Amino acid sequence: MAESCKKSMEVLKLAQSRGLPPPKHHFEERSLRTVRIFPELSSTDMVVIIVKGMNLPAPSGIQPNDLDAYIKFDFPYPSAEQPQRHKTNVIKNTNSPDYNQSFTLSITRNHRGFKRVVTSKGLKLELLHKGGFLRSDKPIGSALVKLDKLESQSEIREIVEVMDGRKHTGGRVEVKVRLREPLSGQDVQTSTERWLVIDSSKGPV
């Protein structure tokens, strides 16, 4: 494919240099298979990206446009007793906050405890409204991000429901989670492209 593209570029450049119209060509559909990997990550990194909240419910006594929301989470690895804790910045005066914050967690890919978290526990998010002077933070709700797709994918993107206990609140949170590569196998992506093919027999001589 690379050789074919190189020859096509040479034909195009030659036609342009001679002031000729573009050579005869047609389009074909080509399926390309690529392996997705995040080379900037090490094998001991897991990156959690809190993208945004959408239509978050305001606690009692708070107006939606007065909501000062932040998200925190405890990742129960290496253990539930020693979780990795993180939280976003507070985004003020909106119930649809944009966070776009990344958090890098330390993992051991083949550790039984880590695989248990991925396959059965997931990542629980807690959403809170930041209290003011002498006022405690008020809970907004919680959301659970399932991680089992990391077995076969290097990145998952989830839009998860914000729950109040077992009750749906109508709010949602967008989250991405990345590994250098999937826990088992390769993350093979197939895409279909509209490919320009030059009819080489009709190109400039």
Tab-separated table of C-alpha atoms in Angstrom:
chain	number	residue	atom	x	y	z
A	1	MET	CA	0.000	0.000	0.000
A	2	ALA	CA	2.864	2.358	0.838
A	3	GLU	CA	4.556	1.627	-2.489
A	4	SER	CA	1.302	2.213	-4.358
A	5	CYS	CA	0.788	5.560	-2.597
A	6	LYS	CA	4.343	6.618	-3.397
A	7	LYS	CA	3.864	5.874	-7.101
A	8	SER	CA	0.535	7.745	-7.128
A	9	MET	CA	2.177	10.802	-5.547
A	10	GLU	CA	4.907	10.745	-8.203
A	11	VAL	CA	2.292	10.633	-10.976
A	12	LEU	CA	0.429	13.571	-9.407
A	13	LYS	CA	3.596	15.655	-8.992
A	14	LEU	CA	4.631	14.953	-12.571
A	15	ALA	CA	1.210	16.008	-13.892
A	16	GLN	CA	1.316	19.181	-11.796
A	17	SER	CA	4.835	20.082	-12.911
A	18	ARG	CA	3.780	19.776	-16.575
A	19	GLY	CA	0.610	21.813	-16.030
A	20	LEU	CA	-1.580	18.863	-16.971
A	21	PRO	CA	-5.047	18.166	-15.533
A	22	PRO	CA	-5.230	15.558	-12.747
A	23	PRO	CA	-4.824	12.021	-14.110
A	24	LYS	CA	-7.779	9.684	-14.495
A	25	HIS	CA	-8.731	8.122	-11.207
A	26	HIS	CA	-11.442	6.263	-9.299
A	27	PHE	CA	-12.365	5.593	-5.682
A	28	GLU	CA	-12.365	2.290	-3.856
A	29	GLU	CA	-13.333	1.327	-0.323
A	30	ARG	CA	-10.402	-0.050	1.643
A	31	SER	CA	-10.574	-1.703	5.056
A	32	LEU	CA	-7.579	-0.934	7.259
A	33	ARG	CA	-6.649	-2.813	10.439
A	34	THR	CA	-4.554	-1.006	13.029
A	35	VAL	CA	-3.477	-1.939	16.547
A	36	ARG	CA	-4.402	0.791	19.037
A	37	ILE	CA	-1.814	1.463	21.732
A	38	PHE	CA	-0.977	4.442	23.952
A	39	PRO	CA	2.857	4.474	23.798
A	40	GLU	CA	3.145	7.464	26.161
A	41	LEU	CA	1.828	5.276	28.996
A	42	SER	CA	3.944	2.712	30.810
A	43	SER	CA	2.654	-0.794	31.519
A	44	THR	CA	2.091	0.240	35.166
A	45	ASP	CA	-0.137	3.241	34.304
A	46	MET	CA	-3.902	3.447	34.164
A	47	VAL	CA	-5.251	6.892	33.268
A	48	VAL	CA	-8.716	7.987	34.348
A	49	ILE	CA	-10.078	11.058	32.523
A	50	ILE	CA	-13.112	12.770	34.061
A	51	VAL	CA	-14.466	14.555	30.990
A	52	LYS	CA	-17.665	16.282	32.092
A	53	GLY	CA	-20.921	16.130	33.989
A	54	MET	CA	-24.277	16.586	32.276
A	55	ASN	CA	-27.506	17.819	33.849
A	56	LEU	CA	-26.321	17.002	37.372
A	57	PRO	CA	-29.036	17.088	40.035
A	58	ALA	CA	-28.744	19.916	42.570
A	59	PRO	CA	-29.088	19.013	46.255
A	60	SER	CA	-32.052	20.361	48.179
A	61	GLY	CA	-31.870	24.133	48.615
A	62	ILE	CA	-29.419	24.635	45.696
A	63	GLN	CA	-30.406	26.002	42.284
A	64	PRO	CA	-28.938	24.154	39.231
A	65	ASN	CA	-27.004	27.266	38.094
A	66	ASP	CA	-25.583	27.652	41.620
A	67	LEU	CA	-24.165	24.116	41.687
A	68	ASP	CA	-20.434	23.975	42.566
A	69	ALA	CA	-19.736	20.366	41.673
A	70	TYR	CA	-16.648	18.192	41.985
A	71	ILE	CA	-16.055	14.462	41.590
A	72	LYS	CA	-13.912	12.223	43.759
A	73	PHE	CA	-13.069	8.539	43.596
A	74	ASP	CA	-11.233	5.852	45.533
A	75	PHE	CA	-9.638	3.210	43.309
A	76	PRO	CA	-9.497	0.086	45.518
A	77	TYR	CA	-6.018	-1.017	44.466
A	78	PRO	CA	-3.573	-2.146	45.853
A	79	SER	CA	-6.386	-2.816	48.372
A	80	ALA	CA	-9.684	-1.457	49.659
A	81	GLU	CA	-7.813	-0.375	52.789
A	82	GLN	CA	-5.142	1.442	50.747
A	83	PRO	CA	-7.025	2.925	47.793
A	84	GLN	CA	-5.656	5.531	45.403
A	85	ARG	CA	-7.704	8.685	46.033
A	86	HIS	CA	-8.274	11.526	43.591
A	87	LYS	CA	-10.707	14.386	43.043
A	88	THR	CA	-11.381	16.978	40.376
A	89	ASN	CA	-11.377	20.732	40.721
A	90	VAL	CA	-14.633	22.418	41.727
A	91	ILE	CA	-16.470	23.892	38.721
A	92	LYS	CA	-18.743	26.670	39.940
A	93	ASN	CA	-22.212	27.829	38.975
A	94	THR	CA	-23.233	25.097	36.528
A	95	ASN	CA	-24.936	21.707	36.570
A	96	SER	CA	-23.064	20.635	33.401
A	97	PRO	CA	-19.410	21.123	34.395
A	98	ASP	CA	-16.489	20.492	32.013
A	99	TYR	CA	-13.576	18.937	33.908
A	100	ASN	CA	-11.236	17.315	31.342
A	101	GLN	CA	-8.932	16.213	34.156
A	102	SER	CA	-6.602	13.220	33.958
A	103	PHE	CA	-5.440	11.088	36.884
A	104	THR	CA	-2.683	8.486	36.563
A	105	LEU	CA	-3.060	5.429	38.775
A	106	SER	CA	-0.372	2.846	39.515
A	107	ILE	CA	-1.290	-0.705	38.586
A	108	THR	CA	0.261	-4.151	38.220
A	109	ARG	CA	-1.351	-5.618	35.122
A	110	ASN	CA	-1.142	-9.295	36.074
A	111	HIS	CA	-1.905	-8.871	39.782
A	112	ARG	CA	-4.947	-10.864	40.885
A	113	GLY	CA	-6.285	-7.973	42.991
A	114	PHE	CA	-6.132	-5.561	40.058
A	115	LYS	CA	-7.877	-7.992	37.721
A	116	ARG	CA	-10.600	-8.493	40.329
A	117	VAL	CA	-11.242	-4.731	40.426
A	118	VAL	CA	-11.388	-4.608	36.612
A	119	THR	CA	-13.687	-7.586	36.157
A	120	SER	CA	-16.084	-7.218	39.084
A	121	LYS	CA	-15.768	-3.966	41.037
A	122	GLY	CA	-15.248	-1.119	38.584
A	123	LEU	CA	-14.624	2.523	39.474
A	124	LYS	CA	-17.120	4.275	41.759
A	125	LEU	CA	-17.436	8.048	41.448
A	126	GLU	CA	-18.842	10.291	44.183
A	127	LEU	CA	-20.283	13.659	43.117
A	128	LEU	CA	-20.527	16.498	45.632
A	129	HIS	CA	-21.537	20.148	45.864
A	130	LYS	CA	-18.818	22.229	47.531
A	131	GLY	CA	-20.080	23.858	50.710
A	132	GLY	CA	-19.368	27.462	51.580
A	133	PHE	CA	-18.051	29.011	54.785
A	134	LEU	CA	-19.017	26.777	57.734
A	135	ARG	CA	-21.134	24.630	55.414
A	136	SER	CA	-20.282	21.015	54.713
A	137	ASP	CA	-20.199	19.542	51.198
A	138	LYS	CA	-23.531	18.095	50.044
A	139	PRO	CA	-23.771	14.774	48.154
A	140	ILE	CA	-25.127	14.935	44.613
A	141	GLY	CA	-25.040	11.232	43.804
A	142	SER	CA	-22.741	8.429	42.688
A	143	ALA	CA	-21.856	6.683	39.428
A	144	LEU	CA	-20.195	3.373	38.597
A	145	VAL	CA	-17.819	2.954	35.655
A	146	LYS	CA	-17.434	-0.678	34.576
A	147	LEU	CA	-13.871	-1.574	33.590
A	148	ASP	CA	-14.245	-5.089	32.177
A	149	LYS	CA	-13.828	-3.870	28.560
A	150	LEU	CA	-10.160	-3.149	29.394
A	151	GLU	CA	-9.591	-6.870	28.895
A	152	SER	CA	-9.822	-6.324	25.134
A	153	GLN	CA	-9.627	-2.531	24.642
A	154	SER	CA	-6.879	-0.038	25.471
A	155	GLU	CA	-9.414	2.789	25.946
A	156	ILE	CA	-12.992	2.767	27.136
A	157	ARG	CA	-15.354	5.744	27.014
A	158	GLU	CA	-18.444	5.553	29.170
A	159	ILE	CA	-21.327	7.927	29.843
A	160	VAL	CA	-22.684	6.689	33.172
A	161	GLU	CA	-25.866	7.494	35.065
A	162	VAL	CA	-25.697	9.465	38.310
A	163	MET	CA	-27.657	7.569	40.929
A	164	ASP	CA	-29.164	8.594	44.263
A	165	GLY	CA	-29.102	5.198	45.935
A	166	ARG	CA	-31.074	3.106	43.459
A	167	LYS	CA	-32.913	6.077	41.976
A	168	HIS	CA	-31.938	7.549	38.604
A	169	THR	CA	-31.384	11.304	38.876
A	170	GLY	CA	-31.208	12.138	35.146
A	171	GLY	CA	-27.619	13.330	35.534
A	172	ARG	CA	-24.718	11.712	33.696
A	173	VAL	CA	-20.911	11.739	33.740
A	174	GLU	CA	-18.538	11.112	30.815
A	175	VAL	CA	-15.384	9.189	31.717
A	176	LYS	CA	-12.490	7.683	29.752
A	177	VAL	CA	-10.056	5.075	31.041
A	178	ARG	CA	-6.811	4.179	29.238
A	179	LEU	CA	-4.136	1.522	29.470
A	180	ARG	CA	-1.003	1.259	27.349
A	181	GLU	CA	-2.597	-1.839	25.787
A	182	PRO	CA	-5.440	-4.208	26.696
A	183	LEU	CA	-5.000	-6.689	29.533
A	184	SER	CA	-5.289	-9.619	27.128
A	185	GLY	CA	-4.581	-9.574	23.414
A	186	GLN	CA	-4.429	-6.575	21.101
A	187	ASP	CA	-6.884	-3.734	20.519
A	188	VAL	CA	-7.356	-4.150	16.767
A	189	GLN	CA	-9.343	-1.351	15.141
A	190	THR	CA	-10.867	-1.774	11.682
A	191	SER	CA	-11.772	1.300	9.669
A	192	THR	CA	-13.126	1.707	6.145
A	193	GLU	CA	-11.683	4.536	4.063
A	194	ARG	CA	-12.616	5.984	0.677
A	195	TRP	CA	-9.354	5.488	-1.186
A	196	LEU	CA	-8.338	7.417	-4.312
A	197	VAL	CA	-6.715	5.162	-6.916
A	198	ILE	CA	-4.966	6.596	-9.963
A	199	ASP	CA	-5.499	4.723	-13.209
A	200	SER	CA	-1.776	4.414	-13.861
A	201	SER	CA	-2.149	3.371	-17.491
A	202	LYS	CA	-3.802	6.739	-18.223
A	203	GLY	CA	-1.382	8.914	-16.266
A	204	PRO	CA	1.091	11.260	-17.955
A	205	VAL	CA	3.896	9.565	-19.813
